[in-house]
Amino acid sequence: LQALQKVNERLLEENPAESLLFDVILITTDSQQQQQSSRVISSTRHYGLEVSRFCFSSEEDFIESLQKNNVKLFLTTDTNEVTQASQTGVVSVLLDQQTAVCSSEQLRVMFCGDAVIRPDTGPMPLTRQAAQSFSTQLGEMRQKFGMFDSPLSFILVTSHGGRESCRGALQMLRSRGVSVDEAYCLAGAPRGPMLSLLQPHFLLRDGYSGLEE
Amino acid sequence: MSEIKPNESAPAPGEDNGEEKDWAAAKAFFDNLKTHKPRPPKPRFAVTIAVSSRTLFNMVAERKIYEEEGVEKYVAYQLEHESEPLKPGAAFPFVKALMNVNSRLRELYPDSEELFDIVLMTNNHAQVGVRLINSINHYDLTIERFCMTGGQSPIGYLKAYMTNLYLSKDSEKVGEAIEEGIAAATMFMPKTEMELSDTQLRVAFDGDAVLFSDESEIIVKKHGLDTFFEHEKEFENKPLAQGPLKCFLEALGKLQRKFYAKNERMNCPIRTFLVTARSAASSGARVLKTLRSWGLEIDEALFLAGAPKGPLLQKIKPHIFFDDQMFHIEGAKELGTISAHVPYGIGQKYNRGKLIEPEKKE
């Protein structure tokens, strides 16, 4: 959230009339939290987090809430919520302990350079499209900043494929308006050490971004 | 087979599963390629050489644009010329020679992961990467792993790739790598081209402050040659401490022994040379005994007793020559040898035997 805010700040610095900004909504289906709604709201204020809307809904309606609010990216620590939201075409990301140590100064978005080999284990077609349009919007935001010292950075990681996969992904993303900043091609080398160095905030699964062999 | 990476411990059981899955997926990917490209080896068992983009390719003109016109113009230029392959750089012949050793190793040991693994490690922005990959394709180099850090320091990534040797044009990065315990050197392109072997990888090393520590060089600089000779004779049987490139020589030795095991000693595609200013009579014994105590072999030991290294290197024709003193690097470069400076030890504080005065701060 802090990194998102940083991006907004810098965007407004570049252009005070900027309209393409991040808008953050806090959503909860937890009834306990809903009873303490004022505490939730004041806590976000306490930490200086800019949340524009608070959405208290039930477990049944939360998907509807996401859609009603035209949510482009849903972040949660709950795997069930990720599955449910993805099924209706909302790009959903599972946060974990790794995310907690990521930068608050730069939003780091990761893309995967490997072709989707088994489509049934990949993201749903609906979310793929949504992810693609979201990434195009992120690409637009990125263009407002220079090569270095950008509050938004795109990282491409190719885990299994080699240089051809990587090149294909770079070009494919470029054609969608996403200019990748950092690229790492592992070709089977261990991913763990790399990811702990890269510290992306989330992986945007826009599905097929690799080459067909 | 003993480890080429003696400091690496086996991964924890949880990590191991993830790693094995990634490895299996990569294996499947490469095995299914129509082009039958050899798949890259498992990093744990490989001798990993990381090269920067400016050592692999000649990017002098592009570098000029970066320095004079800034990064945006530089990247724009690279994008414009994306389909034009870059010309070979200082590390190019070395990389080709490594590839040749790999083909020979694959012939003899088709299932072994003990091979050279070449990684492109560059500070460049990923957009420049397309031109780099196009160039790699043009020369059909077996480089499938890379890091394009978009300006971040490569040091962390060097460790993540379990790098055995790092070559760069940037002496600062090389210095940092050495401080982190990674063998590294700054490469220099000679003015004239030498014809190098395409069947044998030839690597030449200086002794003190490269393979060995700089302890003896300190004695020369502080107390003079006579004291040095006395000292070396007295301590002939005490092994010298190791230097930054010792582990790389060790890794080469392990690969050499794989050829000897298959009766290929006469036809071994790796040959190592020691090119030292020490003299055989007075201070040479300690060096040879140290190597023996480490269980390392060097194919040819050349003691120059202070004579210039350039002419001898012209005869040896190495793909790369490592030395800690810029004086020797320059001499080698002048006569066409591809040289790599190892910024380690007391030699860095001296220029041609004179102590470099620290720059006065304003």
XYZ file of C-alpha atoms in Angstrom:
575
model
C 0.000 0.000 0.000
C 2.845 2.314 0.870
C 4.492 1.590 -2.460
C 1.203 2.278 -4.287
C 1.004 5.578 -2.474
C 4.551 6.397 -3.493
C 3.591 5.867 -7.119
C 0.579 8.153 -6.727
C 2.736 10.843 -5.100
C 5.276 10.736 -7.907
C 2.568 10.692 -10.586
C 1.048 13.828 -9.102
C 4.488 15.434 -8.935
C 4.877 14.861 -12.673
C 1.364 16.068 -13.392
C -0.828 17.539 -10.654
C -3.863 16.940 -12.856
C -3.052 13.250 -13.312
C -6.139 11.022 -13.372
C -4.509 7.593 -13.793
C -3.827 6.905 -10.126
C -4.214 3.997 -7.737
C -7.407 3.953 -5.726
C -7.357 1.672 -2.682
C -10.430 -0.021 -1.197
C -10.363 -2.006 2.031
C -12.801 -4.897 1.955
C -13.635 -7.305 4.745
C -16.123 -10.121 5.245
C -14.956 -10.739 8.782
C -17.891 -9.886 11.049
C -15.621 -9.205 14.036
C -13.729 -6.614 12.045
C -17.003 -5.134 10.885
C -18.082 -4.646 14.473
C -14.879 -2.770 15.061
C -15.235 -0.741 11.881
C -14.245 2.547 13.454
C -11.118 0.914 14.838
C -10.227 -0.434 11.422
C -10.735 2.964 9.856
C -8.717 4.851 12.473
C -5.897 2.289 12.296
C -5.465 2.873 8.585
C -5.382 6.599 9.244
C -2.851 6.060 12.042
C -0.431 4.398 9.642
C -0.966 7.068 7.008
C -2.547 4.627 4.592
C -4.743 6.286 1.998
C -7.831 4.144 1.759
C -10.618 5.835 -0.170
C -13.415 3.374 0.600
C -14.243 0.786 3.234
C -16.398 -2.068 2.134
C -17.986 -4.297 4.734
C -19.799 -7.146 3.047
C -20.831 -10.699 3.702
C -19.000 -13.730 2.353
C -21.727 -14.254 -0.227
C -21.627 -10.738 -1.613
C -17.962 -9.934 -1.535
C -17.462 -10.960 -5.156
C -20.323 -8.657 -6.088
C -18.603 -5.883 -4.123
C -15.421 -6.417 -6.073
C -17.290 -6.192 -9.349
C -19.434 -3.257 -8.297
C -16.301 -1.333 -7.382
C -14.646 -2.226 -10.687
C -11.685 -3.716 -8.848
C -8.668 -4.267 -11.113
C -6.497 -6.038 -8.554
C -7.566 -7.911 -5.427
C -4.968 -8.637 -2.757
C -5.653 -11.160 -0.002
C -3.991 -13.695 2.269
C -6.900 -16.116 1.810
C -6.469 -18.772 -0.919
C -10.214 -19.428 -1.161
C -10.893 -15.787 -1.859
C -8.242 -15.832 -4.590
C -9.899 -18.809 -6.271
C -13.408 -17.365 -5.999
C -12.424 -13.947 -7.277
C -10.352 -15.376 -10.150
C -13.269 -17.483 -11.299
C -15.273 -14.350 -11.910
C -12.434 -12.689 -13.778
C -10.961 -10.427 -11.116
C -7.161 -10.454 -11.055
C -6.322 -11.836 -7.599
C -3.043 -12.116 -5.821
C -2.141 -14.128 -2.712
C -0.010 -12.152 -0.272
C 2.331 -13.881 2.157
C 5.180 -13.273 4.602
C 7.517 -12.426 1.701
C 5.369 -9.447 0.755
C 5.779 -7.961 4.226
C 9.495 -7.376 3.657
C 9.116 -5.753 0.250
C 10.010 -2.154 -0.456
C 7.691 0.661 0.558
C 9.478 3.015 -1.811
C 9.105 1.209 -5.116
C 6.286 -0.925 -6.430
C 7.850 -4.001 -7.997
C 5.614 -5.979 -10.312
C 6.767 -9.346 -11.602
C 5.845 -11.072 -14.846
C 6.559 -14.657 -15.782
C 8.372 -15.358 -19.037
C 7.528 -19.029 -19.312
C 4.839 -20.101 -21.752
C 1.794 -21.682 -20.167
C 2.431 -25.370 -20.888
C -0.617 -26.863 -19.262
C -3.492 -24.397 -19.666
C -5.686 -26.045 -17.031
C -3.197 -25.241 -14.276
C -2.745 -21.707 -15.478
C -4.893 -18.694 -14.662
C -8.516 -18.642 -15.920
C -8.991 -17.090 -19.348
C -11.152 -14.323 -17.829
C -8.447 -13.235 -15.417
C -5.856 -13.493 -18.151
C -7.630 -10.805 -20.126
C -8.206 -8.692 -17.035
C -4.539 -9.061 -16.080
C -3.496 -7.991 -19.555
C -5.555 -4.821 -19.475
C -4.365 -4.081 -15.941
C -0.755 -4.527 -16.964
C -1.307 -2.202 -19.931
C -2.553 0.434 -17.515
C 0.484 -0.116 -15.307
C 2.608 0.227 -18.420
C 1.008 3.602 -19.088
C 1.822 4.726 -15.556
C 5.420 3.555 -15.954
C 5.855 5.718 -19.030
C 5.449 8.847 -16.926
C 8.769 8.155 -15.232
C 12.360 7.903 -16.503
C 14.574 4.830 -16.870
C 16.021 5.045 -13.391
C 14.586 6.243 -10.092
C 11.087 5.126 -11.013
C 8.632 4.337 -8.175
C 7.295 1.531 -10.368
C 9.440 -1.271 -11.735
C 8.614 -4.245 -13.958
C 10.564 -7.451 -13.474
C 10.491 -10.381 -15.866
C 11.520 -13.781 -14.556
C 11.865 -16.756 -16.871
C 12.199 -19.828 -14.664
C 12.310 -22.765 -17.030
C 12.878 -21.425 -20.513
C 16.054 -19.966 -21.958
C 16.886 -16.824 -23.820
C 14.308 -17.304 -26.556
C 11.502 -17.458 -24.011
C 12.864 -14.362 -22.343
C 13.186 -12.435 -25.579
C 9.721 -13.447 -26.682
C 8.261 -12.314 -23.371
C 10.120 -8.982 -23.498
C 8.772 -8.300 -26.979
C 5.254 -9.491 -26.212
C 5.057 -7.295 -23.109
C 6.493 -4.396 -25.054
C 3.748 -4.758 -27.633
C 1.213 -4.423 -24.818
C 2.794 -1.221 -23.596
C 4.777 -2.800 -20.750
C 8.435 -1.831 -20.892
C 10.227 -4.298 -18.626
C 12.985 -2.828 -16.441
C 14.748 -5.917 -15.118
C 14.933 -9.346 -16.720
C 16.216 -12.560 -15.186
C 16.446 -15.783 -17.085
C 17.001 -18.794 -14.881
C 16.700 -21.751 -17.280
C 16.218 -24.127 -14.364
C 18.538 -22.458 -11.839
C 17.075 -22.298 -8.308
C 14.391 -19.650 -8.038
C 14.475 -19.126 -4.257
C 17.690 -17.112 -3.907
C 16.688 -14.933 -6.870
C 13.225 -14.122 -5.573
C 14.505 -13.228 -2.135
C 16.795 -10.693 -3.802
C 14.208 -9.368 -6.233
C 11.418 -8.984 -3.679
C 8.534 -8.361 -6.039
C 5.282 -7.227 -4.412
C 3.252 -9.570 -6.590
C 3.294 -11.660 -9.728
C 0.921 -10.566 -12.446
C -0.228 -13.697 -14.181
C -1.202 -12.375 -17.519
C -0.930 -15.901 -18.793
C 0.571 -16.527 -22.152
C 3.521 -14.175 -22.413
C 6.041 -16.645 -23.793
C 6.831 -18.326 -27.088
C 5.332 -21.471 -28.490
C 8.005 -24.100 -29.242
C 32.851 -36.834 -7.736
C 33.930 -34.115 -5.329
C 32.219 -30.740 -5.321
C 33.265 -27.959 -7.691
C 31.543 -25.552 -5.331
C 32.997 -26.611 -1.942
C 31.232 -23.868 -0.004
C 27.719 -24.722 -1.123
C 25.675 -26.756 1.333
C 22.786 -28.950 0.224
C 19.401 -27.171 0.226
C 16.896 -27.673 3.073
C 14.285 -30.365 2.306
C 11.463 -27.865 1.611
C 13.605 -25.782 -0.716
C 14.891 -28.885 -2.412
C 11.430 -29.819 -3.738
C 10.900 -26.422 -5.323
C 14.361 -26.487 -6.846
C 13.901 -29.987 -8.213
C 10.577 -29.008 -9.784
C 12.128 -25.985 -11.469
C 15.018 -28.107 -12.656
C 12.721 -30.825 -14.013
C 10.587 -28.232 -15.827
C 13.657 -26.646 -17.407
C 14.961 -30.059 -18.440
C 11.601 -30.836 -20.041
C 11.598 -27.477 -21.794
C 15.022 -27.919 -23.353
C 14.544 -31.591 -24.156
C 11.427 -30.659 -26.113
C 13.017 -27.905 -28.153
C 13.064 -28.596 -31.846
C 16.453 -26.936 -32.151
C 18.200 -29.477 -29.863
C 20.064 -26.806 -27.974
C 22.165 -28.273 -25.158
C 20.431 -27.539 -21.890
C 22.304 -25.521 -19.274
C 23.853 -27.544 -16.410
C 22.613 -27.647 -12.812
C 24.288 -24.651 -11.166
C 25.315 -26.618 -8.072
C 27.623 -28.847 -10.136
C 28.708 -26.438 -12.843
C 31.627 -24.048 -13.080
C 29.678 -20.807 -13.445
C 31.301 -17.966 -15.356
C 29.470 -14.632 -15.267
C 30.363 -12.167 -18.010
C 29.180 -8.600 -18.348
C 27.700 -7.328 -21.608
C 30.672 -5.060 -22.272
C 33.179 -7.894 -21.915
C 31.182 -10.292 -24.080
C 30.530 -7.699 -26.772
C 32.294 -4.607 -27.975
C 30.032 -1.799 -26.787
C 32.539 1.026 -26.852
C 30.476 3.213 -29.207
C 27.293 2.579 -27.245
C 29.083 3.314 -23.973
C 30.151 6.661 -25.371
C 26.506 7.553 -26.022
C 25.606 6.521 -22.473
C 28.361 8.664 -20.983
C 27.888 11.687 -23.192
C 24.157 11.747 -23.848
C 22.631 9.905 -20.892
C 20.738 6.693 -20.298
C 17.522 7.520 -22.192
C 19.408 8.284 -25.434
C 21.546 5.195 -24.887
C 18.546 2.872 -24.529
C 16.833 4.523 -27.504
C 19.946 3.915 -29.597
C 20.071 0.269 -28.572
C 16.387 -0.168 -29.441
C 16.956 1.418 -32.837
C 19.802 -0.964 -33.584
C 18.186 -3.975 -31.977
C 18.555 -6.280 -34.961
C 22.183 -5.394 -35.513
C 24.428 -7.927 -33.771
C 27.162 -6.418 -31.617
C 30.816 -7.121 -32.360
C 32.758 -9.564 -30.144
C 34.375 -8.213 -26.970
C 37.377 -9.203 -24.827
C 35.643 -12.193 -23.220
C 34.266 -13.537 -26.488
C 37.186 -15.870 -27.368
C 37.200 -17.113 -23.776
C 33.480 -17.923 -23.971
C 33.925 -19.767 -27.290
C 36.750 -21.783 -25.742
C 34.513 -22.657 -22.748
C 31.826 -23.833 -25.161
C 34.335 -26.077 -26.883
C 35.325 -27.681 -23.585
C 31.625 -28.273 -22.878
C 31.135 -30.119 -26.195
C 34.112 -32.327 -25.441
C 32.798 -32.991 -21.906
C 29.323 -33.819 -23.206
C 30.818 -36.338 -25.642
C 32.669 -38.142 -22.861
C 30.119 -37.708 -20.047
C 26.663 -37.252 -21.613
C 24.835 -37.308 -18.281
C 27.148 -35.132 -16.231
C 26.217 -31.673 -14.957
C 29.866 -30.814 -14.390
C 30.223 -28.338 -17.220
C 30.853 -24.653 -17.715
C 27.765 -22.543 -17.228
C 27.977 -19.115 -18.844
C 25.752 -16.395 -17.407
C 25.332 -12.878 -18.785
C 25.400 -10.508 -15.808
C 24.666 -6.936 -16.800
C 23.524 -3.661 -15.284
C 21.736 -2.895 -18.486
C 18.050 -2.129 -18.675
C 15.988 -5.114 -19.848
C 15.005 -3.331 -23.065
C 18.646 -3.443 -24.158
C 18.402 -7.168 -23.473
C 16.661 -7.823 -26.755
C 19.700 -6.618 -28.699
C 21.979 -8.641 -26.424
C 19.916 -11.791 -26.992
C 19.826 -11.135 -30.733
C 23.608 -10.848 -30.704
C 23.982 -14.059 -28.691
C 21.737 -15.763 -31.254
C 23.812 -14.391 -34.115
C 26.966 -16.055 -32.821
C 25.068 -19.097 -31.556
C 26.597 -18.831 -28.087
C 25.309 -21.211 -25.435
C 24.186 -18.586 -22.971
C 20.729 -19.272 -21.552
C 20.970 -17.635 -18.151
C 21.155 -13.933 -17.510
C 20.507 -11.083 -15.153
C 19.682 -7.674 -16.558
C 19.456 -5.703 -13.378
C 18.302 -2.356 -14.758
C 20.911 -0.475 -12.719
C 21.050 -2.545 -9.510
C 24.338 -3.980 -8.247
C 25.047 -7.476 -9.600
C 26.822 -8.719 -6.484
C 23.804 -10.375 -4.855
C 22.886 -12.052 -8.127
C 26.434 -13.358 -8.568
C 26.016 -15.222 -5.320
C 22.519 -16.419 -6.204
C 23.926 -17.978 -9.392
C 26.807 -19.587 -7.447
C 29.323 -17.801 -9.630
C 32.859 -19.220 -9.817
C 34.318 -16.365 -11.893
C 33.021 -12.877 -12.749
C 34.407 -10.819 -15.632
C 33.513 -7.173 -16.088
C 34.834 -3.897 -17.473
C 33.856 -2.115 -14.266
C 36.707 -2.319 -11.755
C 34.472 -1.196 -8.902
C 32.105 -4.115 -9.343
C 35.044 -6.476 -9.702
C 36.537 -5.143 -6.457
C 33.226 -5.647 -4.666
C 32.986 -9.206 -5.954
C 36.479 -10.045 -4.735
C 35.638 -8.639 -1.322
C 32.652 -10.973 -1.254
C 34.940 -13.917 -1.979
C 34.042 -14.318 -5.660
C 36.930 -14.700 -8.137
C 36.706 -11.711 -10.428
C 38.765 -9.652 -12.859
C 38.495 -6.505 -14.977
C 38.943 -7.313 -18.646
C 41.005 -5.386 -21.159
C 40.817 -5.655 -24.890
C 44.218 -5.739 -26.599
C 44.855 -3.382 -29.493
C 45.919 -6.112 -31.882
C 44.231 -9.450 -32.375
C 46.066 -12.658 -31.639
C 45.171 -15.943 -33.267
C 43.961 -18.206 -30.497
C 43.362 -21.937 -30.341
C 39.812 -23.068 -31.103
C 40.410 -26.570 -29.739
C 41.949 -25.784 -26.354
C 41.053 -23.363 -23.566
C 44.311 -21.755 -22.448
C 44.311 -19.830 -19.152
C 47.368 -18.018 -17.761
C 47.682 -16.920 -14.134
C 50.132 -14.698 -12.320
C 51.195 -16.219 -8.989
C 51.361 -13.739 -6.133
C 48.124 -11.926 -5.301
C 46.238 -13.953 -7.932
C 46.599 -17.666 -7.144
C 48.380 -16.967 -3.883
C 47.899 -14.258 -1.297
C 49.917 -11.060 -1.474
C 51.970 -11.921 1.617
C 55.205 -12.239 -0.335
C 54.547 -9.157 -2.422
C 54.188 -7.191 0.784
C 57.711 -8.283 1.734
C 59.120 -7.157 -1.619
C 57.421 -3.777 -1.430
C 58.325 -3.126 2.180
C 61.741 -4.754 2.529
C 63.105 -5.243 -0.971
C 64.044 -8.194 -3.154
C 66.926 -9.580 -1.098
C 64.778 -9.952 1.993
C 62.107 -11.501 -0.232
C 64.521 -14.184 -1.549
C 65.760 -15.012 1.949
C 62.214 -15.212 3.229
C 61.016 -17.487 0.440
C 63.956 -19.844 0.909
C 63.405 -19.992 4.650
C 59.703 -20.701 4.261
C 60.008 -22.891 1.175
C 58.051 -25.657 2.798
C 55.307 -23.481 4.253
C 52.423 -23.190 1.781
C 51.404 -19.675 0.813
C 47.900 -18.579 1.670
C 45.410 -18.735 -1.165
C 44.571 -15.864 -3.497
C 41.301 -14.840 -5.185
C 41.736 -17.026 -8.291
C 42.857 -20.198 -6.543
C 39.342 -21.692 -6.533
C 38.965 -21.054 -10.235
C 42.205 -22.931 -10.953
C 40.870 -25.698 -8.754
C 37.611 -25.852 -10.749
C 39.601 -26.046 -14.003
C 41.703 -28.845 -12.505
C 38.613 -30.879 -11.642
C 37.375 -30.652 -15.218
C 40.838 -31.539 -16.525
C 40.867 -34.710 -14.443
C 37.644 -35.793 -16.142
C 39.575 -35.879 -19.413
C 42.534 -37.682 -17.863
C 40.129 -40.313 -16.486
C 39.120 -41.081 -20.078
C 42.693 -41.246 -21.332
C 42.524 -37.834 -22.975
C 45.495 -36.243 -21.198
C 47.373 -35.710 -24.465
C 44.305 -34.215 -26.026
C 42.957 -32.251 -23.059
C 41.048 -29.136 -24.159
C 42.092 -27.191 -21.047
C 45.644 -26.035 -20.403
C 46.784 -23.844 -17.523
C 49.894 -21.667 -17.221
C 51.631 -19.952 -14.332
C 53.429 -16.820 -15.499
C 55.311 -15.338 -12.577
C 57.995 -12.743 -12.072
C 59.568 -15.049 -9.491
C 62.740 -16.874 -10.487
C 62.919 -20.653 -10.507
C 66.172 -20.817 -8.561
C 65.474 -18.575 -5.605
C 61.747 -18.281 -5.006
C 60.105 -20.718 -7.378
C 60.198 -23.803 -5.174
C 57.774 -22.412 -2.627
C 55.184 -21.760 -5.328
C 55.360 -25.279 -6.744
C 55.276 -26.806 -3.278
C 52.256 -24.714 -2.373
C 50.380 -25.931 -5.433
C 51.315 -29.498 -4.612
C 50.093 -29.100 -1.030
C 46.737 -27.889 -2.372
C 46.519 -30.918 -4.628
C 46.487 -28.650 -7.665
C 48.326 -29.111 -10.911
C 49.361 -26.425 -13.305
C 50.393 -27.562 -16.788
C 53.246 -25.109 -17.391
C 55.049 -22.942 -14.827
C 57.074 -20.119 -16.331
C 59.473 -18.228 -14.068
C 60.529 -14.935 -15.571
C 62.905 -13.686 -12.861
C 61.613 -10.186 -13.480
C 61.646 -10.241 -17.290
C 58.612 -8.692 -19.051
C 55.623 -11.002 -19.432
C 54.376 -9.646 -22.772
C 56.645 -11.549 -25.180
C 56.200 -14.850 -23.342
C 52.423 -14.463 -23.367
C 52.576 -13.892 -27.105
C 54.010 -17.395 -27.387
C 51.516 -18.931 -24.958
C 48.480 -17.289 -26.586
C 46.068 -17.627 -23.658
C 42.365 -16.888 -23.997
C 42.750 -14.940 -20.778
C 45.651 -13.836 -18.572
C 45.077 -12.874 -14.909
C 47.461 -10.500 -13.114
C 47.141 -8.176 -10.122
C 49.504 -5.480 -11.378
C 48.370 -3.012 -14.043
C 51.979 -2.749 -15.187
C 51.905 -6.370 -16.371
C 48.374 -6.028 -17.753
C 49.469 -3.121 -19.896
C 52.562 -4.947 -21.089
C 50.499 -7.976 -22.047
C 47.840 -5.872 -23.768
C 50.449 -4.028 -25.818
C 51.522 -7.295 -27.397
C 48.052 -8.641 -28.099
C 47.157 -10.738 -25.033
C 43.628 -10.548 -23.632
C 44.301 -9.536 -20.040
C 42.229 -9.441 -16.879
C 43.212 -7.341 -13.875
C 42.622 -8.791 -10.423
C 42.301 -5.790 -8.057
C 43.614 -7.522 -4.951
C 46.397 -6.992 -2.480
C 49.192 -4.562 -1.953
C 49.909 -4.266 -5.691
C 46.929 -1.918 -5.971
C 48.654 0.716 -3.913
C 51.699 0.783 -6.166
C 52.292 1.880 -9.730
C 55.484 0.576 -11.347
C 57.094 -0.050 -7.990
C 56.268 3.362 -6.525
C 53.732 3.877 -3.760
C 50.697 5.720 -5.106
C 50.071 8.748 -2.928
C 46.435 8.855 -1.800
C 44.559 11.669 -3.589
C 44.251 14.787 -1.496
C 40.596 15.523 -0.797
C 39.417 19.074 -1.546
